[in-house]
Amino acid sequence: MAFSEGLAFTDDGRLFESTGRYGESPVRLIDPVVGRVIQERALDPGDFGEGLTAVGDTLVQLTWRESSV
């Protein structure tokens, strides 16, 4: 199960999705026609994925980490 936190289209038409879930927050390359995951890269398990944007050929993702303070 994935909770979409951010979607970004790149200039060349690729669709990326940032998902948020404790211990499982990957950034995924998605086929925009059928919604199939083409590629996925996991974040550190302590980071919670949030928003996502494309700046040129670079993806920028916001993450959140719960403080124990």
CSV table of C-alpha atoms in Angstrom, one decimal:
chain,number,residue,atom,x,y,z
A,1,MET,CA,0.0,0.0,0.0
A,2,ALA,CA,1.3,3.5,-0.9
A,3,PHE,CA,0.2,6.9,0.3
A,4,SER,CA,0.9,9.4,-2.4
A,5,GLU,CA,2.6,12.5,-1.0
A,6,GLY,CA,3.8,14.1,-4.2
A,7,LEU,CA,3.6,13.8,-8.0
A,8,ALA,CA,6.0,15.3,-10.5
A,9,PHE,CA,6.1,15.2,-14.3
A,10,THR,CA,9.6,15.9,-15.8
A,11,ASP,CA,10.1,17.9,-19.0
A,12,ASP,CA,10.5,14.6,-20.9
A,13,GLY,CA,7.1,13.3,-19.7
A,14,ARG,CA,8.2,10.9,-17.0
A,15,LEU,CA,6.0,10.7,-13.9
A,16,PHE,CA,7.4,10.3,-10.5
A,17,GLU,CA,5.6,9.7,-7.2
A,18,SER,CA,6.8,10.3,-3.7
A,19,THR,CA,5.1,8.1,-1.1
A,20,GLY,CA,5.0,8.3,2.6
A,21,ARG,CA,4.8,5.5,5.1
A,22,TYR,CA,6.9,4.8,8.2
A,23,GLY,CA,9.7,2.6,7.2
A,24,GLU,CA,8.6,2.5,3.6
A,25,SER,CA,8.8,5.7,1.6
A,26,PRO,CA,10.1,5.2,-1.9
A,27,VAL,CA,10.2,7.5,-4.9
A,28,ARG,CA,8.8,5.7,-7.9
A,29,LEU,CA,8.9,6.1,-11.6
A,30,ILE,CA,5.4,5.4,-12.8
A,31,ASP,CA,4.1,4.5,-16.3
A,32,PRO,CA,1.5,7.4,-16.6
A,33,VAL,CA,-0.7,5.4,-19.0
A,34,VAL,CA,-1.3,2.3,-16.9
A,35,GLY,CA,0.0,3.3,-13.5
A,36,ARG,CA,2.6,0.5,-13.3
A,37,VAL,CA,5.7,1.1,-11.2
A,38,ILE,CA,8.7,1.0,-13.6
A,39,GLN,CA,11.5,1.7,-11.0
A,40,GLU,CA,11.6,2.4,-7.3
A,41,ARG,CA,14.2,3.8,-4.9
A,42,ALA,CA,13.7,3.5,-1.1
A,43,LEU,CA,14.5,6.3,1.3
A,44,ASP,CA,16.3,5.6,4.6
A,45,PRO,CA,13.8,3.8,6.8
A,46,GLY,CA,13.8,6.7,9.3
A,47,ASP,CA,12.7,9.2,6.7
A,48,PHE,CA,9.1,9.8,5.8
A,49,GLY,CA,8.6,10.9,2.2
A,50,GLU,CA,6.6,14.0,1.5
A,51,GLY,CA,6.3,16.4,-1.4
A,52,LEU,CA,8.2,16.1,-4.7
A,53,THR,CA,9.1,18.4,-7.5
A,54,ALA,CA,11.3,18.3,-10.6
A,55,VAL,CA,13.8,21.0,-11.2
A,56,GLY,CA,15.4,20.5,-14.6
A,57,ASP,CA,16.7,16.9,-14.6
A,58,THR,CA,16.8,16.8,-10.8
A,59,LEU,CA,14.1,15.5,-8.4
A,60,VAL,CA,13.8,17.4,-5.1
A,61,GLN,CA,11.9,15.6,-2.3
A,62,LEU,CA,10.9,16.9,1.1
A,63,THR,CA,11.2,14.4,3.9
A,64,TRP,CA,10.2,14.4,7.5
A,65,ARG,CA,11.7,12.6,10.5
A,66,GLU,CA,9.9,12.3,13.8
A,67,SER,CA,11.9,13.8,16.7
A,68,SER,CA,12.3,11.8,19.9
A,69,VAL,CA,12.7,15.0,21.9
